[in-house]
Amino acid sequence: MFLFCIMPTDQKARKECCNKAILDEQWLSLIAQNDRQAFEKLYRATDKTLFAYILSILRNTEDAQDVMQDTYLKIRASAHLYTPQGKPLAWILTIAKNLSFMKLREQTRKRTYSFEETLTEAIYLDDITNNEDTIILKAALTTLNDTERQIILLHAISGLKHHEIADILHIPLSTSLSKYHRALAKLKKQIEKEVC
């Protein structure tokens, strides 16, 4: 996690900067010119969204952190290749998705991880600090299928709107909405079982 050591850890400063941050496409061209401040702004604006998306694919905190770091390294190395299209987040999430699937292929060749173990570890997301959130995350990771999990985590943790999620996952908006509502029903049922 060397990359994240260069980022400020002051939570108040992070929240002020990141609250409803807008992803500026120009940051990528500045990153291509080795502008460290632009990279920091991009990181602060995308870290939670990116982590939630990667976690929804890998279902393992440690692996998600590794892939997240690899994603930012790839962004830094490939920023000069970005063609402005008005969708920088889609470009970033595509990089993350490709690296996540590479990690999954690597894991299937080696061994599988138990996400029961990783849920007991400290989770990167600042928002997941109490037992209720941990129960919900556990239910999301174990109960939902891949697409449902991605939709729930991108919406709940990242705050993305359903039309943005549909664009990112390349599915129709109606499919995104129906899978979201179906996933919520599954989660509610699972959480009721675990709480009772």
Coordinates of N, CA and C in Angstrom, one line a residue:
M1 N 0.8 -1.2 0.0 CA 0.0 0.0 0.0 C 0.9 1.3 0.0
F2 N 2.0 1.2 -0.7 CA 2.9 2.4 -0.7 C 2.3 3.6 -1.3
L3 N 1.5 3.4 -2.3 CA 0.9 4.5 -3.1 C 0.0 5.4 -2.1
F4 N -0.7 4.8 -1.2 CA -1.6 5.5 -0.4 C -0.9 6.2 0.8
C5 N 0.4 5.9 1.0 CA 1.1 6.6 2.0 C 1.4 8.1 1.6
I6 N 1.3 8.4 0.3 CA 1.6 9.8 -0.1 C 0.3 10.6 0.0
M7 N -0.8 10.0 0.2 CA -2.1 10.8 0.3 C -2.3 11.2 1.8
P8 N -2.8 12.4 2.0 CA -3.1 12.9 3.3 C -4.1 12.0 4.0
T9 N -4.0 11.8 5.3 CA -5.0 11.0 6.0 C -5.9 11.8 6.8
D10 N -5.8 13.1 6.8 CA -6.7 13.9 7.6 C -8.2 13.7 7.1
Q11 N -9.0 13.1 7.9 CA -10.4 12.7 7.5 C -11.2 14.0 7.2
K12 N -11.0 15.0 8.0 CA -11.8 16.2 7.8 C -11.5 16.8 6.5
A13 N -10.2 16.9 6.1 CA -9.8 17.5 4.8 C -10.3 16.6 3.7
R14 N -10.2 15.3 3.9 CA -10.7 14.4 2.8 C -12.2 14.6 2.6
K15 N -13.0 14.7 3.6 CA -14.4 14.8 3.5 C -14.8 16.1 2.8
E16 N -14.1 17.2 3.2 CA -14.4 18.5 2.6 C -14.1 18.5 1.1
C17 N -12.9 17.9 0.8 CA -12.5 17.8 -0.6 C -13.4 16.9 -1.4
C18 N -13.8 15.8 -0.8 CA -14.5 14.7 -1.5 C -16.0 14.8 -1.6
N19 N -16.5 15.5 -0.7 CA -18.0 15.6 -0.6 C -18.5 16.1 -1.9
K20 N -19.3 15.3 -2.6 CA -19.9 15.6 -3.9 C -18.9 16.1 -4.9
A21 N -17.7 15.6 -4.8 CA -16.6 16.0 -5.7 C -17.0 15.6 -7.2
I22 N -16.7 16.5 -8.1 CA -16.9 16.2 -9.5 C -15.6 15.8 -10.1
L23 N -15.7 14.7 -10.9 CA -14.5 14.2 -11.5 C -14.3 15.1 -12.8
D24 N -13.2 15.8 -12.7 CA -12.8 16.7 -13.8 C -11.9 16.0 -14.8
E25 N -12.4 16.0 -16.0 CA -11.7 15.2 -17.1 C -10.2 15.8 -17.3
Q26 N -10.1 17.1 -17.0 CA -8.8 17.7 -17.2 C -7.7 17.1 -16.3
W27 N -8.1 16.6 -15.2 CA -7.2 16.0 -14.2 C -6.3 14.9 -14.9
L28 N -6.9 14.2 -15.8 CA -6.2 13.1 -16.5 C -5.1 13.7 -17.4
S29 N -5.4 14.7 -18.1 CA -4.3 15.3 -18.9 C -3.2 15.9 -18.0
L30 N -3.6 16.5 -16.9 CA -2.6 17.0 -15.9 C -1.7 15.9 -15.3
I31 N -2.4 14.7 -15.0 CA -1.7 13.6 -14.5 C -0.7 13.1 -15.5
A32 N -1.1 13.1 -16.8 CA -0.2 12.7 -17.9 C 1.1 13.6 -17.9
Q33 N 1.0 14.8 -17.4 CA 2.1 15.7 -17.3 C 2.8 15.7 -15.9
N34 N 2.5 14.6 -15.1 CA 3.1 14.4 -13.8 C 2.6 15.4 -12.8
D35 N 1.4 15.9 -12.9 CA 0.9 16.8 -11.9 C 0.4 16.1 -10.7
R36 N 1.1 16.2 -9.6 CA 0.8 15.4 -8.4 C -0.5 15.8 -7.7
Q37 N -0.8 17.1 -7.8 CA -2.0 17.7 -7.2 C -3.3 17.1 -7.9
A38 N -3.2 17.1 -9.2 CA -4.3 16.5 -10.0 C -4.5 15.1 -9.7
F39 N -3.4 14.3 -9.5 CA -3.5 12.9 -9.1 C -4.2 12.8 -7.8
E40 N -3.8 13.6 -6.8 CA -4.4 13.6 -5.5 C -5.9 13.9 -5.5
K41 N -6.2 14.9 -6.3 CA -7.7 15.3 -6.5 C -8.5 14.1 -7.1
L42 N -7.9 13.5 -8.1 CA -8.6 12.3 -8.7 C -8.7 11.2 -7.7
Y43 N -7.7 11.0 -7.0 CA -7.7 9.9 -5.9 C -8.8 10.2 -4.9
R44 N -8.9 11.4 -4.4 CA -9.9 11.8 -3.4 C -11.3 11.7 -3.9
A45 N -11.4 12.0 -5.2 CA -12.8 12.0 -5.8 C -13.3 10.6 -6.2
T46 N -12.4 9.7 -6.3 CA -12.8 8.4 -6.8 C -12.5 7.2 -5.9
D47 N -11.7 7.4 -4.8 CA -11.3 6.2 -4.0 C -12.4 5.4 -3.4
K48 N -13.4 5.9 -2.9 CA -14.5 5.1 -2.3 C -15.3 4.4 -3.4
T49 N -15.6 5.1 -4.5 CA -16.3 4.5 -5.6 C -15.5 3.3 -6.2
L50 N -14.2 3.6 -6.4 CA -13.3 2.6 -7.0 C -13.2 1.4 -6.1
F51 N -13.0 1.6 -4.8 CA -12.9 0.5 -3.9 C -14.2 -0.3 -3.8
A52 N -15.3 0.3 -3.7 CA -16.6 -0.4 -3.7 C -16.8 -1.2 -4.9
Y53 N -16.4 -0.7 -6.0 CA -16.6 -1.4 -7.3 C -15.7 -2.6 -7.3
I54 N -14.4 -2.5 -7.0 CA -13.4 -3.6 -7.0 C -13.9 -4.6 -5.9
L55 N -14.3 -4.2 -4.8 CA -14.7 -5.1 -3.7 C -15.9 -5.9 -4.2
S56 N -16.8 -5.3 -4.9 CA -18.0 -6.0 -5.4 C -17.6 -7.1 -6.4
I57 N -16.5 -7.0 -7.0 CA -16.0 -8.0 -7.9 C -15.2 -9.1 -7.2
L58 N -14.3 -8.7 -6.4 CA -13.3 -9.6 -5.8 C -13.8 -10.2 -4.5
R59 N -14.7 -9.5 -3.7 CA -15.2 -10.0 -2.5 C -14.1 -10.2 -1.4
N60 N -13.0 -9.6 -1.5 CA -11.9 -9.8 -0.6 C -11.2 -8.4 -0.3
T61 N -11.2 -8.0 0.9 CA -10.7 -6.6 1.2 C -9.3 -6.5 0.8
E62 N -8.4 -7.4 1.2 CA -7.0 -7.3 0.9 C -6.7 -7.3 -0.6
D63 N -7.4 -8.2 -1.4 CA -7.2 -8.2 -2.8 C -7.8 -6.9 -3.4
A64 N -8.9 -6.4 -2.9 CA -9.5 -5.2 -3.4 C -8.5 -4.0 -3.2
Q65 N -7.8 -3.9 -2.1 CA -6.9 -2.9 -1.9 C -5.7 -3.0 -2.8
D66 N -5.2 -4.2 -3.1 CA -4.1 -4.4 -4.0 C -4.5 -4.0 -5.4
V67 N -5.7 -4.4 -5.9 CA -6.1 -4.0 -7.2 C -6.4 -2.5 -7.3
M68 N -6.9 -1.9 -6.2 CA -7.1 -0.5 -6.2 C -5.8 0.3 -6.4
Q69 N -4.8 -0.2 -5.7 CA -3.5 0.5 -5.9 C -2.9 0.3 -7.3
D70 N -3.1 -1.0 -7.8 CA -2.7 -1.2 -9.2 C -3.4 -0.3 -10.2
T71 N -4.7 -0.1 -9.9 CA -5.5 0.7 -10.8 C -5.0 2.2 -10.8
Y72 N -4.7 2.7 -9.7 CA -4.1 4.1 -9.6 C -2.7 4.1 -10.3
L73 N -2.0 3.1 -10.1 CA -0.7 3.1 -10.8 C -0.9 3.1 -12.3
K74 N -1.8 2.3 -12.8 CA -2.1 2.2 -14.2 C -2.7 3.5 -14.7
I75 N -3.5 4.1 -13.9 CA -4.1 5.5 -14.3 C -2.9 6.4 -14.5
R76 N -2.0 6.4 -13.6 CA -0.9 7.4 -13.6 C 0.0 7.1 -14.9
A77 N 0.2 5.8 -15.2 CA 1.0 5.4 -16.3 C 0.3 5.6 -17.6
S78 N -1.0 5.5 -17.7 CA -1.8 5.5 -18.9 C -2.6 6.8 -19.1
A79 N -2.4 7.8 -18.3 CA -3.3 9.0 -18.4 C -3.1 9.7 -19.7
H80 N -1.9 9.6 -20.3 CA -1.7 10.2 -21.6 C -2.5 9.5 -22.8
L81 N -3.0 8.3 -22.5 CA -3.7 7.6 -23.5 C -5.2 7.9 -23.5
Y82 N -5.7 8.6 -22.4 CA -7.1 8.9 -22.2 C -7.5 9.9 -23.3
T83 N -8.6 9.5 -24.0 CA -9.2 10.4 -24.9 C -10.5 11.0 -24.3
P84 N -10.5 12.3 -24.2 CA -11.7 13.0 -23.5 C -13.0 12.6 -24.2
Q85 N -13.9 12.0 -23.5 CA -15.2 11.6 -24.0 C -16.3 11.9 -23.1
G86 N -16.0 12.6 -22.0 CA -17.0 13.0 -21.0 C -17.3 11.9 -20.0
K87 N -16.5 10.8 -20.0 CA -16.7 9.7 -19.1 C -15.4 9.2 -18.5
P88 N -14.8 10.1 -17.7 CA -13.5 9.6 -17.1 C -13.7 8.5 -16.1
L89 N -14.8 8.5 -15.3 CA -15.0 7.5 -14.4 C -15.2 6.1 -15.0
A90 N -15.9 6.1 -16.2 CA -16.1 4.9 -16.9 C -14.7 4.3 -17.3
W91 N -13.8 5.2 -17.8 CA -12.5 4.8 -18.2 C -11.7 4.2 -17.0
I92 N -11.8 4.8 -15.8 CA -11.2 4.4 -14.6 C -11.7 3.0 -14.2
L93 N -13.1 2.9 -14.2 CA -13.7 1.7 -13.7 C -13.4 0.5 -14.7
T94 N -13.2 0.8 -16.0 CA -12.9 -0.2 -16.9 C -11.5 -0.8 -16.6
I95 N -10.6 0.1 -16.3 CA -9.2 -0.3 -15.8 C -9.3 -1.2 -14.6
A96 N -10.1 -0.7 -13.6 CA -10.3 -1.5 -12.4 C -10.9 -2.9 -12.6
K97 N -11.9 -2.9 -13.5 CA -12.6 -4.2 -13.8 C -11.6 -5.1 -14.5
N98 N -10.8 -4.6 -15.4 CA -9.9 -5.5 -16.1 C -8.8 -6.1 -15.1
L99 N -8.3 -5.2 -14.2 CA -7.4 -5.7 -13.2 C -8.0 -6.6 -12.2
S100 N -9.2 -6.4 -11.9 CA -10.0 -7.3 -11.0 C -10.1 -8.7 -11.6
F101 N -10.5 -8.7 -12.8 CA -10.7 -10.0 -13.5 C -9.4 -10.7 -13.7
M102 N -8.3 -10.0 -13.9 CA -7.0 -10.6 -13.9 C -6.6 -11.2 -12.6
K103 N -7.0 -10.5 -11.5 CA -6.7 -11.0 -10.2 C -7.6 -12.3 -9.9
L104 N -8.8 -12.3 -10.4 CA -9.7 -13.5 -10.2 C -9.1 -14.7 -10.9
R105 N -8.6 -14.5 -12.2 CA -8.0 -15.6 -12.9 C -6.8 -16.1 -12.2
E106 N -6.0 -15.2 -11.7 CA -4.8 -15.6 -10.9 C -5.2 -16.4 -9.7
Q107 N -6.2 -16.0 -9.0 CA -6.7 -16.7 -7.8 C -7.2 -18.1 -8.2
T108 N -7.9 -18.3 -9.3 CA -8.4 -19.6 -9.6 C -7.3 -20.5 -9.9
R109 N -6.2 -20.0 -10.4 CA -5.0 -20.9 -10.6 C -4.3 -21.2 -9.3
K110 N -4.4 -20.4 -8.3 CA -3.7 -20.6 -7.0 C -4.7 -21.2 -6.0
R111 N -5.5 -20.4 -5.3 CA -6.4 -20.9 -4.3 C -7.5 -19.9 -4.2
T112 N -8.6 -20.3 -3.5 CA -9.7 -19.4 -3.3 C -9.6 -18.8 -1.9
Y113 N -10.1 -17.6 -1.7 CA -10.1 -17.0 -0.4 C -11.5 -17.1 0.2
S114 N -11.4 -17.2 1.6 CA -12.7 -17.1 2.3 C -13.0 -15.7 2.7
F115 N -14.2 -15.2 2.3 CA -14.5 -13.8 2.6 C -15.0 -13.7 4.1
E116 N -15.2 -14.8 4.7 CA -15.6 -14.8 6.1 C -14.4 -14.3 6.9
E117 N -13.2 -14.7 6.6 CA -11.9 -14.2 7.3 C -11.7 -12.8 7.0
T118 N -11.9 -12.3 5.8 CA -11.6 -10.9 5.5 C -12.6 -10.0 6.1
L119 N -13.8 -10.4 6.4 CA -14.8 -9.5 7.0 C -14.4 -9.2 8.4
T120 N -13.6 -10.0 9.0 CA -13.3 -9.8 10.4 C -12.1 -8.8 10.5
E121 N -11.4 -8.6 9.4 CA -10.3 -7.7 9.3 C -10.8 -6.2 9.3
A122 N -9.9 -5.3 9.5 CA -10.3 -3.9 9.3 C -10.6 -3.6 7.9
I123 N -11.7 -3.0 7.6 CA -12.1 -2.7 6.2 C -11.7 -1.3 5.9
Y124 N -11.2 -1.1 4.6 CA -10.7 0.1 4.2 C -11.7 1.3 4.3
L125 N -13.0 1.0 3.9 CA -14.0 2.1 3.9 C -14.2 2.7 5.2
D126 N -14.1 4.0 5.3 CA -14.3 4.7 6.6 C -15.7 4.5 7.1
D127 N -16.7 4.4 6.2 CA -18.1 4.3 6.6 C -18.4 3.0 7.3
I128 N -17.7 2.0 7.1 CA -18.0 0.6 7.6 C -17.3 0.5 9.0
T129 N -17.9 1.0 10.0 CA -17.3 0.9 11.3 C -18.1 0.3 12.4
N130 N -19.4 0.0 12.1 CA -20.2 -0.6 13.2 C -20.7 -2.0 12.7
N131 N -21.3 -2.7 13.7 CA -21.7 -4.1 13.4 C -22.8 -4.1 12.4
E132 N -23.8 -3.2 12.4 CA -24.8 -3.2 11.4 C -24.3 -3.1 10.0
D133 N -23.3 -2.2 9.8 CA -22.7 -2.1 8.4 C -22.0 -3.3 8.0
T134 N -21.3 -4.0 9.0 CA -20.6 -5.2 8.7 C -21.5 -6.3 8.3
I135 N -22.7 -6.4 9.0 CA -23.7 -7.4 8.7 C -24.2 -7.2 7.3
I136 N -24.5 -5.9 6.9 CA -25.0 -5.6 5.6 C -23.9 -5.9 4.5
L137 N -22.7 -5.6 4.8 CA -21.6 -5.9 3.8 C -21.4 -7.4 3.7
K138 N -21.5 -8.1 4.8 CA -21.4 -9.6 4.7 C -22.5 -10.2 3.9
A139 N -23.7 -9.7 4.2 CA -24.9 -10.2 3.4 C -24.7 -9.8 1.9
A140 N -24.2 -8.6 1.6 CA -24.0 -8.2 0.2 C -23.0 -9.1 -0.5
L141 N -21.9 -9.5 0.2 CA -20.9 -10.2 -0.4 C -21.2 -11.7 -0.5
T142 N -22.1 -12.2 0.4 CA -22.4 -13.7 0.3 C -23.7 -14.0 -0.3
T143 N -24.7 -13.1 -0.3 CA -26.0 -13.4 -0.8 C -26.3 -13.1 -2.2
L144 N -25.7 -12.0 -2.6 CA -26.1 -11.4 -4.0 C -25.2 -12.0 -5.1
N145 N -25.7 -12.0 -6.3 CA -24.9 -12.4 -7.4 C -24.0 -11.2 -7.8
D146 N -23.1 -11.4 -8.7 CA -22.1 -10.4 -9.0 C -22.7 -9.0 -9.5
T147 N -23.6 -9.1 -10.4 CA -24.2 -7.8 -10.8 C -25.0 -7.1 -9.7
E148 N -25.8 -7.9 -9.0 CA -26.5 -7.3 -7.9 C -25.6 -6.6 -6.8
R149 N -24.5 -7.3 -6.5 CA -23.6 -6.8 -5.6 C -22.9 -5.5 -6.1
Q150 N -22.6 -5.5 -7.3 CA -22.0 -4.3 -7.9 C -22.9 -3.1 -7.9
I151 N -24.2 -3.4 -8.2 CA -25.2 -2.3 -8.2 C -25.4 -1.8 -6.8
I152 N -25.6 -2.6 -5.8 CA -25.8 -2.2 -4.5 C -24.6 -1.4 -3.9
L153 N -23.4 -1.9 -4.1 CA -22.2 -1.3 -3.6 C -22.0 0.1 -4.3
L154 N -22.1 0.1 -5.6 CA -21.9 1.3 -6.3 C -22.9 2.4 -5.9
H155 N -24.2 2.0 -5.7 CA -25.2 2.9 -5.3 C -25.1 3.3 -3.8
A156 N -24.9 2.3 -2.9 CA -25.0 2.6 -1.5 C -23.7 3.3 -1.0
I157 N -22.5 2.8 -1.4 CA -21.3 3.3 -0.9 C -20.8 4.5 -1.7
S158 N -20.9 4.4 -3.0 CA -20.4 5.4 -3.9 C -21.4 6.5 -4.2
G159 N -22.6 6.3 -4.0 CA -23.6 7.3 -4.2 C -23.9 7.5 -5.7
L160 N -23.6 6.6 -6.5 CA -23.8 6.8 -8.0 C -25.3 6.6 -8.2
K161 N -25.8 7.3 -9.2 CA -27.2 7.2 -9.6 C -27.4 6.0 -10.5
H162 N -28.6 5.5 -10.6 CA -28.8 4.3 -11.4 C -28.5 4.4 -12.8
H163 N -28.7 5.6 -13.4 CA -28.3 5.7 -14.9 C -26.8 5.6 -15.0
E164 N -26.0 6.1 -14.0 CA -24.6 6.1 -14.1 C -24.1 4.6 -13.9
I165 N -24.8 3.9 -13.0 CA -24.4 2.5 -12.8 C -24.7 1.7 -14.0
A166 N -25.9 2.0 -14.7 CA -26.2 1.3 -15.9 C -25.2 1.5 -17.0
D167 N -24.7 2.7 -17.1 CA -23.6 3.0 -18.1 C -22.3 2.3 -17.8
I168 N -22.0 2.3 -16.5 CA -20.7 1.6 -16.1 C -20.8 0.1 -16.3
L169 N -21.9 -0.5 -16.0 CA -22.0 -1.9 -16.1 C -22.5 -2.4 -17.5
H170 N -22.8 -1.4 -18.4 CA -23.3 -1.7 -19.7 C -24.6 -2.5 -19.7
I171 N -25.5 -2.1 -18.9 CA -26.8 -2.7 -18.9 C -27.9 -1.6 -19.0
P172 N -29.1 -2.0 -19.4 CA -30.2 -1.0 -19.5 C -30.5 -0.4 -18.1
L173 N -31.0 0.8 -18.1 CA -31.4 1.4 -16.8 C -32.5 0.6 -16.1
S174 N -33.5 0.1 -16.9 CA -34.5 -0.7 -16.3 C -34.0 -2.0 -15.6
T175 N -33.0 -2.6 -16.2 CA -32.3 -3.8 -15.6 C -31.6 -3.4 -14.3
S176 N -30.9 -2.3 -14.4 CA -30.2 -1.8 -13.2 C -31.2 -1.6 -12.0
L177 N -32.3 -1.0 -12.3 CA -33.3 -0.7 -11.3 C -34.0 -2.0 -10.8
S178 N -34.3 -2.9 -11.7 CA -35.0 -4.1 -11.2 C -34.0 -5.0 -10.4
K179 N -32.8 -5.1 -10.8 CA -31.8 -5.8 -10.1 C -31.5 -5.2 -8.7
Y180 N -31.5 -3.9 -8.7 CA -31.3 -3.2 -7.4 C -32.4 -3.5 -6.4
H181 N -33.7 -3.4 -6.9 CA -34.8 -3.7 -6.0 C -34.9 -5.2 -5.6
R182 N -34.5 -6.1 -6.5 CA -34.5 -7.5 -6.2 C -33.4 -7.8 -5.2
A183 N -32.2 -7.1 -5.3 CA -31.1 -7.3 -4.4 C -31.4 -6.8 -3.0
L184 N -32.1 -5.6 -3.0 CA -32.6 -5.1 -1.7 C -33.5 -6.1 -0.9
A185 N -34.4 -6.7 -1.7 CA -35.3 -7.7 -1.1 C -34.5 -8.9 -0.5
K186 N -33.5 -9.4 -1.3 CA -32.6 -10.5 -0.8 C -31.9 -10.1 0.4
L187 N -31.3 -8.8 0.4 CA -30.5 -8.4 1.6 C -31.4 -8.3 2.8
K188 N -32.6 -7.7 2.6 CA -33.5 -7.6 3.8 C -33.8 -9.0 4.4
K189 N -34.1 -9.9 3.5 CA -34.4 -11.3 4.0 C -33.2 -11.9 4.7
Q190 N -32.0 -11.7 4.1 CA -30.8 -12.3 4.7 C -30.4 -11.6 6.1
I191 N -30.6 -10.3 6.1 CA -30.3 -9.5 7.3 C -31.3 -9.9 8.5
E192 N -32.5 -10.1 8.1 CA -33.5 -10.5 9.1 C -33.1 -11.9 9.7
K193 N -32.6 -12.8 8.8 CA -32.2 -14.1 9.3 C -31.0 -13.9 10.3
E194 N -30.1 -13.1 9.9 CA -28.8 -13.0 10.7 C -29.1 -12.2 12.0
V195 N -30.0 -11.2 12.0 CA -30.3 -10.5 13.2 C -31.1 -11.3 14.2
C196 N -32.0 -12.1 13.7 CA -32.9 -12.8 14.6 C -32.3 -14.0 15.2

